[in-house]
Coordinates of C-alpha atoms and ligand atoms in Angstrom, one line a residue:
X25 CA -329.3 -180.7 0.3
X26 CA -327.5 -183.8 1.2
X27 CA -323.9 -184.9 1.1
X28 CA -323.2 -188.6 0.8
X29 CA -320.2 -190.1 2.4
X30 CA -318.5 -193.4 1.8
X31 CA -315.8 -195.0 3.9
X32 CA -313.9 -197.5 1.8
X33 CA -311.0 -199.8 2.6
X34 CA -308.7 -200.6 -0.4
X35 CA -305.9 -203.1 0.1
X36 CA -302.4 -202.1 -1.0
X37 CA -300.6 -204.3 -3.5
X38 CA -297.6 -204.2 -1.0
X39 CA -297.4 -202.8 2.5
X40 CA -296.2 -199.1 2.6
X41 CA -293.7 -198.3 5.3
X42 CA -292.6 -194.8 6.5
X43 CA -291.1 -193.6 9.7
X44 CA -294.7 -193.7 11.1
X45 CA -295.2 -197.4 10.6
X46 CA -296.6 -199.8 8.0
X47 CA -300.0 -199.5 6.3
X48 CA -301.7 -202.4 4.5
X49 CA -304.7 -200.7 3.1
X50 CA -305.9 -197.2 2.4
X51 CA -309.1 -196.4 4.3
X52 CA -310.5 -193.4 2.6
X53 CA -313.4 -191.0 3.2
X54 CA -315.2 -190.0 0.0
X55 CA -317.9 -187.4 -0.4
X56 CA -320.5 -186.8 -3.1
X57 CA -323.1 -184.1 -3.7
X58 CA -325.7 -184.0 -6.4
X59 CA -327.4 -180.7 -7.3
X60 CA -329.2 -179.8 -10.5
X61 CA -327.9 -182.8 -12.3
X62 CA -324.3 -182.1 -11.3
X63 CA -322.5 -184.7 -9.4
X64 CA -319.4 -183.6 -7.5
X65 CA -316.8 -185.7 -5.5
X66 CA -314.0 -185.3 -3.1
X67 CA -311.8 -187.3 -0.7
X68 CA -310.5 -186.5 2.8
X69 CA -306.8 -187.3 3.0
X70 CA -307.2 -188.5 6.6
X71 CA -306.6 -192.1 7.6
X72 CA -307.8 -194.2 10.6
X73 CA -304.8 -193.2 12.8
X74 CA -303.6 -189.7 13.6
X75 CA -300.0 -190.4 12.6
X76 CA -299.3 -188.0 9.8
X77 CA -301.0 -185.2 11.7
X78 CA -303.6 -184.9 14.5
X79 CA -306.6 -185.5 12.2
X80 CA -308.0 -188.9 11.4
X81 CA -311.1 -190.2 9.7
X82 CA -313.2 -189.9 12.9
X83 CA -312.3 -186.3 13.6
X84 CA -312.9 -185.4 9.9
X85 CA -316.4 -186.9 10.1
X86 CA -317.0 -185.0 13.3
X87 CA -315.8 -181.6 12.0
X88 CA -317.6 -182.0 8.6
X89 CA -320.9 -183.4 10.0
X90 CA -321.2 -181.3 13.1
X91 CA -319.7 -178.0 12.0
X92 CA -318.4 -177.4 8.5
X93 CA -321.0 -179.0 6.1
X94 CA -323.6 -176.3 6.8
X95 CA -321.3 -173.7 5.3
X96 CA -321.7 -175.3 1.8
X97 CA -325.5 -175.5 1.8
X98 CA -325.8 -172.7 -0.8
X99 CA -322.8 -174.1 -2.8
X100 CA -320.6 -171.0 -2.4
X101 CA -317.4 -170.3 -4.1
X102 CA -314.6 -172.3 -2.4
X103 CA -312.9 -169.1 -1.0
X104 CA -316.2 -168.0 0.5
X105 CA -316.5 -171.4 2.3
X106 CA -313.0 -171.0 3.7
X107 CA -313.9 -167.6 5.0
X108 CA -317.0 -169.0 6.7
X109 CA -315.1 -171.9 8.1
X110 CA -312.4 -169.7 9.7
X111 CA -314.0 -170.1 13.1
X112 CA -313.1 -173.8 13.1
X113 CA -309.5 -173.9 14.2
X114 CA -307.2 -176.3 12.4
X115 CA -308.8 -179.5 10.9
X116 CA -307.5 -178.6 7.4
X117 CA -308.0 -182.0 6.0
X118 CA -311.7 -182.0 7.0
X119 CA -312.2 -178.5 5.6
X120 CA -310.3 -179.4 2.4
X121 CA -312.7 -182.3 1.7
X122 CA -315.6 -179.8 1.5
X123 CA -313.5 -177.0 -0.2
X124 CA -312.5 -179.4 -3.0
X125 CA -316.0 -180.8 -3.3
X126 CA -316.9 -177.2 -4.2
X127 CA -314.0 -176.9 -6.7
X128 CA -315.3 -180.0 -8.5
X129 CA -318.8 -178.7 -8.4
X130 CA -318.1 -175.2 -9.7
X131 CA -315.7 -176.4 -12.4
X132 CA -318.5 -178.7 -13.6
X133 CA -321.1 -175.9 -13.4
X134 CA -318.7 -173.9 -15.6
X135 CA -318.2 -176.8 -17.9
X136 CA -314.5 -176.7 -17.5
X137 CA -311.9 -179.3 -16.5
X138 CA -310.7 -178.6 -13.0
X139 CA -307.1 -178.1 -14.0
X140 CA -308.1 -175.2 -16.2
X141 CA -310.6 -173.8 -13.8
X142 CA -308.0 -173.4 -11.0
X143 CA -305.4 -171.4 -12.9
X144 CA -302.8 -171.3 -15.6
X145 CA -301.9 -174.9 -16.4
X146 CA -299.2 -176.5 -18.6
X147 CA -301.7 -179.3 -19.2
X148 CA -299.8 -182.1 -17.6
X149 CA -298.2 -183.1 -14.3
X150 CA -294.5 -184.1 -14.0
X151 CA -294.5 -187.3 -12.0
X152 CA -292.0 -188.7 -9.4
X153 CA -292.4 -191.7 -7.2
X154 CA -292.3 -192.3 -3.4
X155 CA -290.8 -195.6 -2.3
X156 CA -291.4 -196.9 1.2
X157 CA -288.7 -198.4 3.3
X158 CA -288.2 -202.1 2.7
X159 CA -285.4 -204.6 2.4
X160 CA -282.7 -202.9 0.2
X161 CA -282.9 -205.5 -2.5
X162 CA -286.6 -204.9 -2.8
X163 CA -286.2 -201.1 -2.9
X164 CA -283.5 -201.3 -5.6
X165 CA -285.8 -203.5 -7.6
X166 CA -288.7 -201.0 -7.3
X167 CA -286.4 -198.1 -8.2
X168 CA -285.0 -199.9 -11.2
X169 CA -288.6 -200.4 -12.5
X170 CA -289.5 -196.8 -11.7
X171 CA -286.5 -195.4 -13.6
X172 CA -287.3 -197.6 -16.6
X173 CA -290.9 -196.4 -16.5
X174 CA -289.7 -192.8 -16.8
X175 CA -290.4 -191.3 -13.4
X176 CA -288.8 -187.9 -13.2
X177 CA -287.7 -188.1 -9.5
X178 CA -287.2 -191.0 -7.1
X179 CA -287.9 -190.3 -3.4
X180 CA -287.2 -192.8 -0.7
X181 CA -288.5 -192.8 2.8
X182 CA -285.8 -192.8 5.5
X183 CA -285.8 -192.8 9.2
X184 CA -283.2 -191.9 11.9
X185 CA -280.4 -194.5 11.7
X186 CA -281.4 -195.8 8.3
X187 CA -279.3 -193.4 6.3
X188 CA -277.4 -196.5 4.9
X189 CA -280.4 -196.9 2.5
X190 CA -279.4 -193.7 0.8
X191 CA -275.8 -194.8 0.3
X192 CA -277.0 -198.1 -1.2
X193 CA -279.5 -196.5 -3.5
X194 CA -276.9 -193.8 -4.6
X195 CA -274.3 -196.5 -5.2
X196 CA -276.6 -198.4 -7.4
X197 CA -278.1 -195.4 -9.2
X198 CA -275.4 -192.6 -9.3
X199 CA -277.2 -190.3 -11.7
X200 CA -281.0 -190.4 -10.9
X201 CA -282.7 -187.4 -9.4
X202 CA -283.1 -188.6 -5.8
X203 CA -284.6 -187.2 -2.7
X204 CA -285.3 -188.5 0.8
X205 CA -288.3 -188.0 3.1
X206 CA -287.9 -188.5 6.9
X207 CA -291.5 -187.6 7.9
X208 CA -290.1 -185.7 10.9
X209 CA -288.1 -188.5 12.4
X210 CA -285.0 -186.5 13.3
X211 CA -284.1 -184.4 16.4
X212 CA -281.8 -181.3 16.5
X213 CA -279.0 -183.5 17.9
X214 CA -279.0 -185.4 14.6
X215 CA -277.6 -182.4 12.6
X216 CA -274.4 -184.3 11.9
X217 CA -276.3 -187.3 10.5
X218 CA -278.3 -185.0 8.2
X219 CA -275.2 -183.0 7.2
X220 CA -273.7 -186.3 6.2
X221 CA -276.4 -186.7 3.5
X222 CA -274.8 -183.8 1.6
X223 CA -272.5 -186.3 -0.1
X224 CA -275.4 -188.0 -2.0
X225 CA -276.3 -185.1 -4.2
X226 CA -280.0 -185.2 -3.2
X227 CA -282.6 -182.9 -4.8
X228 CA -283.7 -182.1 -1.2
X229 CA -284.2 -183.6 2.2
X230 CA -287.9 -183.6 3.1
X231 CA -289.2 -182.8 6.6
X232 CA -286.3 -184.1 8.7
X233 CA -287.7 -182.5 11.9
X234 CA -291.3 -182.8 13.3
X235 CA -294.3 -181.2 11.7
X236 CA -294.6 -178.3 14.1
X237 CA -291.0 -177.1 13.5
X238 CA -289.6 -174.3 11.5
X239 CA -286.7 -173.2 13.7
X240 CA -284.6 -176.3 13.5
X241 CA -285.1 -176.6 9.8
X242 CA -283.8 -173.0 9.5
X243 CA -280.7 -174.0 11.5
X244 CA -280.2 -177.0 9.4
X245 CA -280.5 -175.1 6.2
X246 CA -277.5 -172.9 7.3
X247 CA -275.4 -176.0 7.9
X248 CA -276.1 -178.1 4.7
X249 CA -275.9 -177.6 1.0
X250 CA -278.7 -180.0 0.2
X251 CA -282.0 -178.0 -0.2
X252 CA -284.6 -178.4 2.5
X253 CA -288.2 -179.3 1.7
X254 CA -291.1 -178.9 4.1
X255 CA -294.2 -181.0 4.1
X256 CA -295.9 -181.5 7.4
X257 CA -294.7 -178.1 8.7
X258 CA -296.6 -176.1 6.1
X259 CA -300.3 -176.0 7.0
X260 CA -301.1 -172.5 5.7
X261 CA -300.0 -169.6 3.5
X262 CA -298.9 -167.9 6.8
X263 CA -296.7 -170.8 7.7
X264 CA -295.1 -170.8 4.2
X265 CA -294.4 -167.1 4.5
X266 CA -292.7 -167.6 7.9
X267 CA -290.7 -170.5 6.6
X268 CA -289.2 -168.4 3.8
X269 CA -288.8 -165.4 6.1
X270 CA -286.6 -167.3 8.5
X271 CA -284.8 -169.4 5.8
X272 CA -286.4 -172.7 6.8
X273 CA -287.3 -174.0 3.3
X274 CA -286.1 -174.1 -0.3
X275 CA -289.0 -176.4 -1.5
X276 CA -292.5 -177.0 -0.3
X277 CA -294.5 -180.2 -0.8
X278 CA -298.0 -179.0 -1.3
X279 CA -300.7 -181.4 -0.2
X280 CA -303.9 -179.6 -0.8
X281 CA -305.6 -181.7 1.9
X282 CA -303.0 -180.7 4.6
X283 CA -303.2 -177.0 3.6
X284 CA -307.0 -176.8 3.8
X285 CA -307.8 -177.0 0.0
X286 CA -306.9 -175.3 -3.2
X287 CA -307.6 -171.7 -2.2
X288 CA -304.9 -171.8 0.4
X289 CA -302.6 -174.1 -1.6
X290 CA -302.6 -171.5 -4.5
X291 CA -301.4 -168.9 -2.0
X292 CA -298.6 -171.2 -0.8
X293 CA -297.4 -171.8 -4.4
X294 CA -297.4 -168.0 -5.0
X295 CA -295.4 -167.3 -1.9
X296 CA -292.9 -169.9 -2.8
X297 CA -292.5 -168.4 -6.3
X298 CA -292.1 -164.8 -4.8
X299 CA -289.3 -166.2 -2.6
X300 CA -287.4 -168.1 -5.2
X301 CA -288.6 -171.4 -3.8
X302 CA -290.0 -174.4 -5.5
X303 CA -293.1 -176.5 -5.1
X304 CA -294.4 -179.9 -6.0
X305 CA -297.6 -181.8 -5.1
X306 CA -297.4 -184.7 -2.7
X307 CA -299.8 -187.6 -2.2
X308 CA -301.5 -189.3 0.7
X309 CA -302.1 -192.6 -1.1
X310 CA -305.4 -191.3 -2.3
X311 CA -307.9 -193.2 -4.4
X312 CA -308.5 -192.0 -8.0
X313 CA -310.7 -189.2 -6.7
X314 CA -308.2 -187.5 -4.4
X315 CA -305.5 -188.2 -7.1
X316 CA -307.5 -186.3 -9.7
X317 CA -307.4 -183.2 -7.6
X318 CA -303.7 -183.6 -7.0
X319 CA -302.9 -184.1 -10.7
X320 CA -305.0 -181.0 -11.6
X321 CA -303.1 -178.9 -9.1
X322 CA -299.7 -180.4 -10.1
X323 CA -300.3 -179.4 -13.7
X324 CA -300.3 -175.7 -12.7
X325 CA -297.5 -173.5 -14.0
X326 CA -296.8 -172.5 -10.4
X327 CA -295.8 -176.1 -9.6
X328 CA -292.3 -176.5 -11.0
X329 CA -291.0 -179.8 -9.5
X330 CA -292.1 -183.4 -10.2
X331 CA -294.6 -184.6 -7.5
X332 CA -295.7 -187.8 -5.9
X333 CA -298.7 -188.3 -8.1
X334 CA -297.8 -191.7 -9.4
X335 CA -300.6 -193.7 -10.9
X336 CA -302.6 -195.9 -8.6
X337 CA -301.8 -199.2 -10.3
X338 CA -298.6 -198.9 -8.3
X339 CA -300.5 -199.0 -5.1
X340 CA -303.9 -200.7 -5.7
X341 CA -304.9 -203.7 -7.8
X342 CA -308.3 -202.0 -8.5
X343 CA -309.2 -198.3 -8.0
X344 CA -312.7 -196.9 -7.3
X345 CA -312.6 -195.0 -10.6
X346 CA -313.2 -196.4 -14.0
X347 CA -310.5 -194.3 -15.7
X348 CA -307.5 -194.3 -13.3
X349 CA -304.6 -192.1 -14.5
X350 CA -301.9 -193.6 -16.6
X351 CA -298.4 -192.2 -16.8
X352 CA -296.4 -191.9 -20.0
X353 CA -292.8 -190.8 -20.1
X354 CA -293.0 -189.3 -16.6
X355 CA -296.1 -187.2 -17.2
X356 CA -299.8 -187.6 -16.5
X357 CA -302.4 -185.5 -18.3
X358 CA -305.5 -184.6 -16.4
X359 CA -308.8 -185.5 -18.1
X360 CA -310.4 -182.9 -20.3
X361 CA -313.9 -183.6 -19.1
X362 CA -315.5 -181.0 -16.8
X363 CA -314.4 -181.2 -13.1
X364 CA -312.0 -183.9 -11.9
X365 CA -312.8 -185.9 -14.9
X366 CA -312.7 -189.4 -13.2
X367 CA -315.8 -191.6 -13.3
X368 CA -316.8 -193.6 -10.3
X369 CA -316.7 -197.4 -10.6
X370 CA -319.9 -198.1 -8.5
X371 CA -319.1 -201.9 -8.4
X372 CA -315.6 -201.2 -7.0
X373 CA -317.0 -198.7 -4.5
X374 CA -319.5 -201.3 -3.2
X375 CA -316.8 -203.9 -3.0
X376 CA -314.6 -201.8 -0.7
X377 CA -317.3 -200.1 1.2
X378 CA -317.1 -200.2 5.0
X379 CA -319.7 -197.6 5.9
X380 CA -321.9 -195.0 4.2
X381 CA -324.4 -192.4 5.1
X382 CA -325.7 -188.9 4.4
X383 CA -325.1 -185.5 6.0
X384 CA -328.0 -183.1 5.6
X385 CA -327.0 -179.4 5.2
Ligands
LIG401 MG1 -293.5 -186.1 3.0

């Protein structure tokens, strides 16, 4: 059997700035397998630079091509694949790309839409939006538009020393559900700066400290009344359990790619529920393929907060799927066709293609 891979580079409509830096395009790795007339797809959430985590597109290709792909040669159940891949330490994003390829494949074999195949679903995802740092006028304009479009939560990226953005946004929009995401930019000596954010009535502060931390988040949580949300820090169900055990989190941003796929993400969501926590589904600026997985997961009953699954028209002028998701009144419904339900726009794929090849398994 063969897996096809495609590396595509899709320009953003506007540059996206976080505390890591500015990105002008999304360079995505897409995977496709065809077996017995069934065509399955997935996307790695890595990017060209190891900034969000240690993985990048090159490490993902190495792990998949040289080690992990052979474990899917008989198209096992996703949980069986994860068991086989346990010997490969870390590299969750690479593993998730294969694990999710299997979810799409098996839901199609079972003739079921992915969102129903994975678990109990409410049938739609509640949608929030993530706004990158920019000039304040530009951010306010984007927020105003997002609010009028019905987004259920506005999140702004912040960085150490840029807390003034939060004041400006809160002054302009006193009543919107607002959260902030620092992508790990703060240090323990910044506790006072973070405590100061309590005055803005935020839904939560996301990942103030670096991605390997739980301890400082737990200390912060004792000091502030704003809930603490973990993103980068939660890379497994075990990490989620530890976070709740030591009181380091109220909320978890589940990115199936970061956590190693749906099998492990489902466990994280269940652990949060058992501990009275909340979860939502984040995004990695995926193409329509990765987004279809996120929306399916975000529609689960276990996911109780609005996520960052805004439609791609916000980010790209043209997606690589023919039927990109559209939001209506703050919700997106997954497609009812079997599997992820999106159809590939071959012309668009060719237009953005940088590299392609096959992996034999
Ligand atoms: Mg985040």
